[in-house]
mmCIF file of C-alpha atoms in Angstrom:
data_model
loop_
_atom_site.group_PDB
_atom_site.id
_atom_site.type_symbol
_atom_site.label_atom_id
_atom_site.label_comp_id
_atom_site.label_asym_id
_atom_site.label_seq_id
_atom_site.Cartn_x
_atom_site.Cartn_y
_atom_site.Cartn_z
ATOM 1 C CA UNK A 59 0.000 0.000 0.000
ATOM 2 C CA UNK A 60 1.278 3.450 -0.922
ATOM 3 C CA UNK A 61 1.898 5.128 2.443
ATOM 4 C CA UNK A 62 2.310 8.563 0.852
ATOM 5 C CA UNK A 63 -1.426 8.562 0.091
ATOM 6 C CA UNK A 64 -2.216 7.969 3.781
ATOM 7 C CA UNK A 65 0.312 10.565 4.918
ATOM 8 C CA UNK A 66 -1.244 13.147 2.584
ATOM 9 C CA UNK A 67 -4.714 12.248 3.869
ATOM 10 C CA UNK A 68 -3.574 12.803 7.459
ATOM 11 C CA UNK A 69 -2.461 16.354 6.703
ATOM 12 C CA UNK A 70 -5.704 17.302 4.929
ATOM 13 C CA UNK A 71 -8.764 18.462 6.841
ATOM 14 C CA UNK A 72 -11.064 15.483 7.403
ATOM 15 C CA UNK A 73 -14.859 15.710 7.188
ATOM 16 C CA UNK A 74 -14.996 15.483 10.997
ATOM 17 C CA UNK A 75 -12.572 18.407 11.299
ATOM 18 C CA UNK A 76 -14.520 20.464 8.768
ATOM 19 C CA UNK A 77 -17.675 19.943 10.837
ATOM 20 C CA UNK A 78 -16.329 20.588 14.333
ATOM 21 C CA UNK A 79 -12.944 22.344 14.191
ATOM 22 C CA UNK A 80 -12.304 25.995 14.899
ATOM 23 C CA UNK A 81 -9.089 27.752 13.941
ATOM 24 C CA UNK A 82 -5.589 27.928 15.397
ATOM 25 C CA UNK A 83 -6.452 31.330 16.937
ATOM 26 C CA UNK A 84 -9.939 30.317 18.067
ATOM 27 C CA UNK A 85 -10.216 26.586 18.708
ATOM 28 C CA UNK A 86 -13.645 25.276 19.601
ATOM 29 C CA UNK A 87 -14.449 23.701 22.989
ATOM 30 C CA UNK A 88 -16.558 20.600 23.543
ATOM 31 C CA UNK A 89 -17.611 18.993 26.809
ATOM 32 C CA UNK A 90 -20.309 16.419 26.054
ATOM 33 C CA UNK A 91 -22.706 14.872 23.561
ATOM 34 C CA UNK A 92 -26.265 15.951 22.962
ATOM 35 C CA UNK A 93 -28.207 13.723 20.567
ATOM 36 C CA UNK A 94 -24.902 12.420 19.181
ATOM 37 C CA UNK A 95 -23.631 15.962 18.509
ATOM 38 C CA UNK A 96 -20.633 17.524 20.236
ATOM 39 C CA UNK A 97 -21.576 20.532 22.370
ATOM 40 C CA UNK A 98 -20.040 22.667 25.092
ATOM 41 C CA UNK A 99 -21.554 23.689 28.409
ATOM 42 C CA UNK A 100 -19.800 25.269 31.374
ATOM 43 C CA UNK A 101 -22.462 23.662 33.557
ATOM 44 C CA UNK A 102 -21.229 20.128 32.869
ATOM 45 C CA UNK A 103 -19.453 19.070 36.055
ATOM 46 C CA UNK A 104 -18.996 15.293 35.801
ATOM 47 C CA UNK A 105 -17.073 13.950 32.803
ATOM 48 C CA UNK A 106 -19.282 12.220 30.253
ATOM 49 C CA UNK A 107 -18.790 8.597 29.237
ATOM 50 C CA UNK A 108 -18.714 8.623 25.441
ATOM 51 C CA UNK A 109 -20.909 5.754 24.193
ATOM 52 C CA UNK A 110 -19.332 3.004 22.117
ATOM 53 C CA UNK A 111 -21.745 3.470 19.226
ATOM 54 C CA UNK A 112 -20.594 7.085 18.745
ATOM 55 C CA UNK A 113 -17.421 5.750 17.120
ATOM 56 C CA UNK A 114 -18.052 2.077 16.401
ATOM 57 C CA UNK A 115 -20.346 0.693 13.725
ATOM 58 C CA UNK A 116 -21.876 -2.754 14.292
ATOM 59 C CA UNK A 117 -19.241 -5.490 13.840
ATOM 60 C CA UNK A 118 -16.353 -3.043 14.261
ATOM 61 C CA UNK A 119 -13.939 -3.986 17.029
ATOM 62 C CA UNK A 120 -11.156 -1.551 16.175
ATOM 63 C CA UNK A 121 -11.549 2.004 14.873
ATOM 64 C CA UNK A 122 -8.770 4.269 13.558
ATOM 65 C CA UNK A 123 -9.330 8.025 13.488
ATOM 66 C CA UNK A 124 -7.213 11.097 13.005
ATOM 67 C CA UNK A 125 -7.673 13.254 16.080
ATOM 68 C CA UNK A 126 -9.405 16.508 14.989
ATOM 69 C CA UNK A 127 -7.276 19.650 15.185
ATOM 70 C CA UNK A 128 -8.247 23.081 16.573
ATOM 71 C CA UNK A 129 -10.564 21.506 19.159
ATOM 72 C CA UNK A 130 -10.281 21.416 22.949
ATOM 73 C CA UNK A 131 -12.051 18.508 24.657
ATOM 74 C CA UNK A 132 -12.841 18.879 28.351
ATOM 75 C CA UNK A 133 -12.580 15.882 30.668
ATOM 76 C CA UNK A 134 -14.484 12.822 29.523
ATOM 77 C CA UNK A 135 -14.316 9.040 29.753
ATOM 78 C CA UNK A 136 -14.638 6.096 27.385
ATOM 79 C CA UNK A 137 -16.082 2.634 27.929
ATOM 80 C CA UNK A 138 -13.535 1.309 25.438
ATOM 81 C CA UNK A 139 -9.732 1.149 25.358
ATOM 82 C CA UNK A 140 -7.995 3.974 23.518
ATOM 83 C CA UNK A 141 -4.492 4.454 22.118
ATOM 84 C CA UNK A 142 -3.186 7.878 21.062
ATOM 85 C CA UNK A 143 -0.175 7.831 18.741
ATOM 86 C CA UNK A 144 1.618 11.097 17.916
ATOM 87 C CA UNK A 145 2.455 10.897 14.223
ATOM 88 C CA UNK A 146 3.906 14.416 14.194
ATOM 89 C CA UNK A 147 4.097 17.413 16.543
ATOM 90 C CA UNK A 148 2.909 17.049 20.124
ATOM 91 C CA UNK A 149 -0.219 16.183 22.092
ATOM 92 C CA UNK A 150 -1.109 17.651 25.477
ATOM 93 C CA UNK A 151 -3.596 15.754 27.617
ATOM 94 C CA UNK A 152 -4.804 15.965 31.197
ATOM 95 C CA UNK A 153 -5.125 12.408 32.479
ATOM 96 C CA UNK A 154 -6.655 11.942 35.912
ATOM 97 C CA UNK A 155 -5.869 15.621 36.507
ATOM 98 C CA UNK A 156 -2.186 15.321 35.520
ATOM 99 C CA UNK A 157 -0.683 17.104 32.509
ATOM 100 C CA UNK A 158 0.844 14.612 30.076
ATOM 101 C CA UNK A 159 2.748 15.872 27.024
ATOM 102 C CA UNK A 160 3.355 13.368 24.253
ATOM 103 C CA UNK A 161 6.020 14.005 21.611
ATOM 104 C CA UNK A 162 6.307 12.685 18.067
ATOM 105 C CA UNK A 163 6.538 8.886 18.113
ATOM 106 C CA UNK A 164 5.071 8.505 21.624
ATOM 107 C CA UNK A 165 1.977 6.384 22.253
ATOM 108 C CA UNK A 166 -0.433 6.599 25.197
ATOM 109 C CA UNK A 167 -2.551 3.581 26.109
ATOM 110 C CA UNK A 168 -5.679 4.584 28.060
ATOM 111 C CA UNK A 169 -7.694 2.199 30.208
ATOM 112 C CA UNK A 170 -11.488 2.245 30.193
ATOM 113 C CA UNK A 171 -13.075 5.020 32.275
ATOM 114 C CA UNK A 172 -9.901 7.097 32.510
ATOM 115 C CA UNK A 173 -10.751 10.779 32.945
ATOM 116 C CA UNK A 174 -8.885 12.759 30.334
ATOM 117 C CA UNK A 175 -9.110 16.058 28.526
ATOM 118 C CA UNK A 176 -7.226 17.038 25.373
ATOM 119 C CA UNK A 177 -5.813 20.449 24.485
ATOM 120 C CA UNK A 178 -6.295 21.871 21.011
ATOM 121 C CA UNK A 179 -3.953 20.351 18.425
ATOM 122 C CA UNK A 180 -2.327 22.708 15.933
ATOM 123 C CA UNK A 181 -2.108 22.189 12.166
ATOM 124 C CA UNK A 182 1.055 20.082 12.351
ATOM 125 C CA UNK A 183 -0.003 18.075 15.428
ATOM 126 C CA UNK A 184 -1.186 14.833 13.856
ATOM 127 C CA UNK A 185 -2.482 12.359 16.436
ATOM 128 C CA UNK A 186 -3.901 8.979 15.478
ATOM 129 C CA UNK A 187 -6.573 7.565 17.775
ATOM 130 C CA UNK A 188 -6.988 3.793 17.912
ATOM 131 C CA UNK A 189 -10.153 2.744 19.762
ATOM 132 C CA UNK A 190 -10.729 -0.869 20.764
ATOM 133 C CA UNK A 191 -13.796 -2.618 22.169
ATOM 134 C CA UNK A 192 -13.025 -4.562 25.344
ATOM 135 C CA UNK A 193 -14.763 -7.574 23.760
ATOM 136 C CA UNK A 194 -11.929 -7.644 21.197
ATOM 137 C CA UNK A 195 -9.626 -9.056 23.867
ATOM 138 C CA UNK A 196 -10.934 -12.609 24.082
ATOM 139 C CA UNK A 197 -8.978 -15.388 25.747
ATOM 140 C CA UNK A 198 -7.120 -16.240 22.525
ATOM 141 C CA UNK A 199 -5.616 -12.757 22.280
ATOM 142 C CA UNK A 200 -4.888 -12.620 26.004
ATOM 143 C CA UNK A 201 -3.016 -15.917 25.678
ATOM 144 C CA UNK A 202 -0.802 -14.406 22.972
ATOM 145 C CA UNK A 203 0.023 -11.551 25.343
ATOM 146 C CA UNK A 204 0.459 -13.774 28.403
ATOM 147 C CA UNK A 205 4.232 -13.748 28.065
ATOM 148 C CA UNK A 206 4.286 -10.119 29.211
ATOM 149 C CA UNK A 207 2.959 -9.056 32.594
ATOM 150 C CA UNK A 208 2.447 -5.415 31.603
ATOM 151 C CA UNK A 209 -0.138 -5.721 28.823
ATOM 152 C CA UNK A 210 -1.820 -8.863 30.164
ATOM 153 C CA UNK A 211 -2.404 -7.152 33.491
ATOM 154 C CA UNK A 212 -3.598 -3.972 31.780
ATOM 155 C CA UNK A 213 -6.080 -5.604 29.411
ATOM 156 C CA UNK A 214 -7.404 -8.182 31.890
ATOM 157 C CA UNK A 215 -8.118 -5.392 34.355
ATOM 158 C CA UNK A 216 -9.687 -3.184 31.668
ATOM 159 C CA UNK A 217 -12.043 -5.987 30.637
ATOM 160 C CA UNK A 218 -12.972 -7.677 33.892
ATOM 161 C CA UNK A 219 -12.311 -5.353 36.805
ATOM 162 C CA UNK A 220 -14.851 -2.893 38.154
ATOM 163 C CA UNK A 221 -12.481 -0.268 39.502
ATOM 164 C CA UNK A 222 -12.411 3.322 40.630
ATOM 165 C CA UNK A 223 -8.859 4.123 39.538
ATOM 166 C CA UNK A 224 -8.121 3.521 35.881
ATOM 167 C CA UNK A 225 -4.655 3.609 34.405
ATOM 168 C CA UNK A 226 -2.648 4.673 31.411
ATOM 169 C CA UNK A 227 0.762 3.698 30.027
ATOM 170 C CA UNK A 228 3.122 5.919 28.043
ATOM 171 C CA UNK A 229 5.305 4.174 25.459
ATOM 172 C CA UNK A 230 8.129 6.492 24.346
ATOM 173 C CA UNK A 231 9.303 6.620 20.753
ATOM 174 C CA UNK A 232 11.143 3.446 19.861
ATOM 175 C CA UNK A 233 14.658 3.242 18.490
ATOM 176 C CA UNK A 234 13.270 2.648 14.984
ATOM 177 C CA UNK A 235 10.201 3.653 12.977
ATOM 178 C CA UNK A 236 8.612 0.208 12.995
ATOM 179 C CA UNK A 237 5.616 1.224 15.127
ATOM 180 C CA UNK A 238 4.919 4.175 12.843
ATOM 181 C CA UNK A 239 5.136 1.966 9.762
ATOM 182 C CA UNK A 240 2.735 -0.617 11.217
ATOM 183 C CA UNK A 241 0.188 2.020 12.245
ATOM 184 C CA UNK A 242 0.303 3.656 8.797
ATOM 185 C CA UNK A 243 -0.283 0.272 7.133
ATOM 186 C CA UNK A 244 -3.221 -0.430 9.468
ATOM 187 C CA UNK A 245 -4.618 3.027 8.738
ATOM 188 C CA UNK A 246 -4.491 2.265 5.031
ATOM 189 C CA UNK A 247 -6.550 -0.906 5.502
ATOM 190 C CA UNK A 248 -9.079 0.994 7.619
ATOM 191 C CA UNK A 249 -9.392 4.118 5.468
ATOM 192 C CA UNK A 250 -9.423 2.206 2.182
ATOM 193 C CA UNK A 251 -10.925 -1.235 2.917
ATOM 194 C CA UNK A 252 -10.530 -4.017 0.391
ATOM 195 C CA UNK A 253 -10.558 -7.813 0.351
ATOM 196 C CA UNK A 254 -9.684 -9.262 3.787
ATOM 197 C CA UNK A 255 -9.060 -5.833 5.378
ATOM 198 C CA UNK A 256 -10.577 -6.985 8.681
ATOM 199 C CA UNK A 257 -8.107 -9.854 8.887
ATOM 200 C CA UNK A 258 -5.260 -7.530 7.929
ATOM 201 C CA UNK A 259 -6.236 -5.055 10.671
ATOM 202 C CA UNK A 260 -6.316 -7.863 13.262
ATOM 203 C CA UNK A 261 -2.820 -8.896 12.188
ATOM 204 C CA UNK A 262 -1.546 -5.319 12.376
ATOM 205 C CA UNK A 263 -3.011 -4.977 15.880
ATOM 206 C CA UNK A 264 -0.962 -7.971 17.040
ATOM 207 C CA UNK A 265 2.117 -6.397 15.466
ATOM 208 C CA UNK A 266 1.345 -3.097 17.240
ATOM 209 C CA UNK A 267 1.070 -4.856 20.612
ATOM 210 C CA UNK A 268 4.285 -6.775 19.913
ATOM 211 C CA UNK A 269 6.156 -3.586 19.091
ATOM 212 C CA UNK A 270 4.821 -1.885 22.236
ATOM 213 C CA UNK A 271 6.102 -4.768 24.350
ATOM 214 C CA UNK A 272 9.535 -4.455 22.757
ATOM 215 C CA UNK A 273 9.600 -0.710 23.313
ATOM 216 C CA UNK A 274 8.556 -1.128 26.936
ATOM 217 C CA UNK A 275 11.129 -3.835 27.607
ATOM 218 C CA UNK A 276 13.922 -1.781 26.053
ATOM 219 C CA UNK A 277 13.136 1.242 28.243
ATOM 220 C CA UNK A 278 12.172 -0.544 31.454
ATOM 221 C CA UNK A 279 15.057 -0.736 33.890
ATOM 222 C CA UNK A 280 13.268 -2.563 36.666
ATOM 223 C CA UNK A 281 10.390 -4.933 36.054
ATOM 224 C CA UNK A 282 7.081 -4.378 37.785
ATOM 225 C CA UNK A 283 6.247 -7.177 40.144
ATOM 226 C CA UNK A 284 3.186 -9.073 38.907
ATOM 227 C CA UNK A 285 -0.016 -8.267 40.760
ATOM 228 C CA UNK A 286 -1.190 -11.830 40.252
ATOM 229 C CA UNK A 287 -0.260 -14.975 38.334
ATOM 230 C CA UNK A 288 -1.276 -13.704 34.948
ATOM 231 C CA UNK A 289 -0.251 -16.854 33.102
ATOM 232 C CA UNK A 290 -2.601 -18.905 35.307
ATOM 233 C CA UNK A 291 -5.440 -16.420 34.818
ATOM 234 C CA UNK A 292 -4.888 -16.543 31.060
ATOM 235 C CA UNK A 293 -4.955 -20.356 31.080
ATOM 236 C CA UNK A 294 -8.151 -20.418 33.145
ATOM 237 C CA UNK A 295 -9.853 -17.981 30.777
ATOM 238 C CA UNK A 296 -8.756 -20.064 27.791
ATOM 239 C CA UNK A 297 -10.116 -23.256 29.368
ATOM 240 C CA UNK A 298 -13.417 -21.547 30.159
ATOM 241 C CA UNK A 299 -13.649 -20.185 26.600
ATOM 242 C CA UNK A 300 -13.188 -23.662 25.128
ATOM 243 C CA UNK A 301 -15.571 -25.405 27.527
ATOM 244 C CA UNK A 302 -18.155 -22.722 28.253
ATOM 245 C CA UNK A 303 -21.202 -24.838 27.317
ATOM 246 C CA UNK A 304 -20.778 -27.450 30.035
ATOM 247 C CA UNK A 305 -18.001 -26.458 32.462
ATOM 248 C CA UNK A 306 -18.625 -26.306 36.190
ATOM 249 C CA UNK A 307 -16.714 -24.632 38.999
ATOM 250 C CA UNK A 308 -15.670 -28.025 40.369
ATOM 251 C CA UNK A 309 -14.390 -29.278 36.997
ATOM 252 C CA UNK A 310 -12.433 -26.091 36.362
ATOM 253 C CA UNK A 311 -10.911 -26.101 39.845
ATOM 254 C CA UNK A 312 -9.887 -29.754 39.438
ATOM 255 C CA UNK A 313 -8.290 -28.966 36.058
ATOM 256 C CA UNK A 314 -5.991 -26.383 37.686
ATOM 257 C CA UNK A 315 -5.523 -28.271 40.966
ATOM 258 C CA UNK A 316 -7.367 -25.672 43.048
ATOM 259 C CA UNK A 317 -10.006 -26.063 45.690
ATOM 260 C CA UNK A 318 -13.266 -24.581 44.296
ATOM 261 C CA UNK A 319 -13.271 -21.939 47.039
ATOM 262 C CA UNK A 320 -9.726 -20.913 46.145
ATOM 263 C CA UNK A 321 -10.597 -20.628 42.441
ATOM 264 C CA UNK A 322 -13.620 -18.511 43.350
ATOM 265 C CA UNK A 323 -11.451 -16.113 45.393
ATOM 266 C CA UNK A 324 -8.781 -15.999 42.658
ATOM 267 C CA UNK A 325 -11.282 -14.999 39.979
ATOM 268 C CA UNK A 326 -13.153 -12.528 42.175
ATOM 269 C CA UNK A 327 -9.973 -10.860 43.423
ATOM 270 C CA UNK A 328 -8.221 -10.542 40.070
ATOM 271 C CA UNK A 329 -11.074 -10.273 37.584
ATOM 272 C CA UNK A 330 -13.765 -8.713 39.743
ATOM 273 C CA UNK A 331 -16.273 -11.420 38.730
ATOM 274 C CA UNK A 332 -17.379 -14.770 40.076
ATOM 275 C CA UNK A 333 -17.075 -18.019 38.157
ATOM 276 C CA UNK A 334 -20.816 -17.942 37.463
ATOM 277 C CA UNK A 335 -20.666 -14.377 36.139
ATOM 278 C CA UNK A 336 -17.769 -15.245 33.829
ATOM 279 C CA UNK A 337 -19.593 -18.380 32.684
ATOM 280 C CA UNK A 338 -22.702 -16.392 31.730
ATOM 281 C CA UNK A 339 -20.557 -13.750 30.053
ATOM 282 C CA UNK A 340 -18.913 -16.374 27.816
ATOM 283 C CA UNK A 341 -22.205 -18.061 26.969
ATOM 284 C CA UNK A 342 -23.889 -14.782 26.063
ATOM 285 C CA UNK A 343 -20.843 -13.680 24.033
ATOM 286 C CA UNK A 344 -21.078 -16.840 21.923
ATOM 287 C CA UNK A 345 -24.848 -16.471 21.694
ATOM 288 C CA UNK A 346 -24.286 -13.004 20.181
ATOM 289 C CA UNK A 347 -22.017 -14.498 17.531
ATOM 290 C CA UNK A 348 -24.733 -17.010 16.588
ATOM 291 C CA UNK A 349 -27.426 -14.321 16.582
ATOM 292 C CA UNK A 350 -25.345 -12.177 14.235
ATOM 293 C CA UNK A 351 -24.183 -14.884 11.847
ATOM 294 C CA UNK A 352 -26.760 -17.709 11.755
ATOM 295 C CA UNK A 353 -30.475 -18.245 11.264
ATOM 296 C CA UNK A 354 -30.833 -20.573 14.262
ATOM 297 C CA UNK A 355 -33.894 -19.902 16.386
ATOM 298 C CA UNK A 356 -33.288 -18.249 19.729
ATOM 299 C CA UNK A 357 -34.221 -21.471 21.537
ATOM 300 C CA UNK A 358 -31.679 -23.386 19.443
ATOM 301 C CA UNK A 359 -28.989 -20.809 20.219
ATOM 302 C CA UNK A 360 -29.746 -20.966 23.941
ATOM 303 C CA UNK A 361 -29.273 -24.749 23.867
ATOM 304 C CA UNK A 362 -26.093 -24.547 21.786
ATOM 305 C CA UNK A 363 -24.371 -22.219 24.258
ATOM 306 C CA UNK A 364 -25.321 -24.338 27.254
ATOM 307 C CA UNK A 365 -28.643 -23.039 28.600
ATOM 308 C CA UNK A 366 -31.320 -25.619 29.375
ATOM 309 C CA UNK A 367 -33.649 -23.049 30.931
ATOM 310 C CA UNK A 368 -34.759 -20.718 28.116
ATOM 311 C CA UNK A 369 -36.285 -18.191 30.518
ATOM 312 C CA UNK A 370 -32.974 -17.932 32.354
ATOM 313 C CA UNK A 371 -31.183 -17.412 29.025
ATOM 314 C CA UNK A 372 -33.457 -14.455 28.207
ATOM 315 C CA UNK A 373 -32.928 -13.013 31.682
ATOM 316 C CA UNK A 374 -29.121 -13.359 31.501
ATOM 317 C CA UNK A 375 -28.971 -11.929 27.995
ATOM 318 C CA UNK A 376 -30.999 -8.846 28.856
ATOM 319 C CA UNK A 377 -28.996 -8.265 32.030
ATOM 320 C CA UNK A 378 -25.761 -8.097 30.019
ATOM 321 C CA UNK A 379 -26.951 -6.311 26.855
ATOM 322 C CA UNK A 380 -30.061 -4.453 27.997
ATOM 323 C CA UNK A 381 -32.125 -5.886 25.120
ATOM 324 C CA UNK A 382 -33.729 -9.222 24.292
ATOM 325 C CA UNK A 383 -31.955 -11.685 21.954
ATOM 326 C CA UNK A 384 -34.478 -10.881 19.211
ATOM 327 C CA UNK A 385 -33.879 -7.129 19.590
ATOM 328 C CA UNK A 386 -30.105 -7.695 19.532
ATOM 329 C CA UNK A 387 -30.372 -9.772 16.348
ATOM 330 C CA UNK A 388 -32.468 -7.135 14.608
ATOM 331 C CA UNK A 389 -30.082 -4.344 15.626
ATOM 332 C CA UNK A 390 -26.956 -6.206 14.507
ATOM 333 C CA UNK A 391 -28.166 -7.833 11.312
ATOM 334 C CA UNK A 392 -26.252 -5.430 9.112
ATOM 335 C CA UNK A 393 -23.503 -6.110 6.622
ATOM 336 C CA UNK A 394 -20.085 -6.244 8.299
ATOM 337 C CA UNK A 395 -18.033 -3.069 7.943
ATOM 338 C CA UNK A 396 -14.248 -3.085 8.287
#
């Protein structure tokens, strides 16, 4: 892919910028959403949580955007994971009340629910935002990252923990331009989708994570002590993913040579959820896949994912997604978009 086309596109004013941006002398301010439109109000005290569907289309797990210039965003939060990469210039953010200045080549990884505001970017400040649904990090991806405590801990906590204090990680510019090259290639697949672009983007995301791990390891002088046995957690999640239809607490505990009570405490302490909650989460996740991609009846889907009580399936589904299985299917029966 010709990267010069993407680089030229980054410097031009995007449609989003044309709609919302001010000027270098008079940048616009935004504090929240009203009917899906950015607005500003001095009366907004608590930071808004930007809804997933503001950025993500159905079936999209990863979204690439050029951060709009000449706009100041007051403190807000996201229910998804966000990465900010400085392609050129600088980026000034206020994360959990602390000023953070990113330089060209730096990348900031933001946890879910982190409070952050962003100062107005100038014409030559090109920041690439990479937004990722937490559901993107299934057990298979976590297993691939399990060799590194830093990212496994970060993503597992972002997905499973209900926490007050969210985190961020700054990755300084690496010793080469590999991260920049990978991000530009991924941008090309996203901006100009073609055959198998979704698969290409997934591959580039793994390369991005790999490069971040290498950058971190090259700069880290002393290793953080692990907050828990992440390899074990990753293995447990993988086992549960593969056996979600019929697994029990006792069977899972026996598999990993734990007493059931110990496994319960391990999951609750480190993932913030009980075994039963994780079990329902996996079953409903797989039910969603069947609702989106098959014509099975809802009763058939409930049975396939391990529910024998159909009423309980409906109740669990609505508790997690806020809609019935039929409503979810209708909402998500659209053609996949890269």
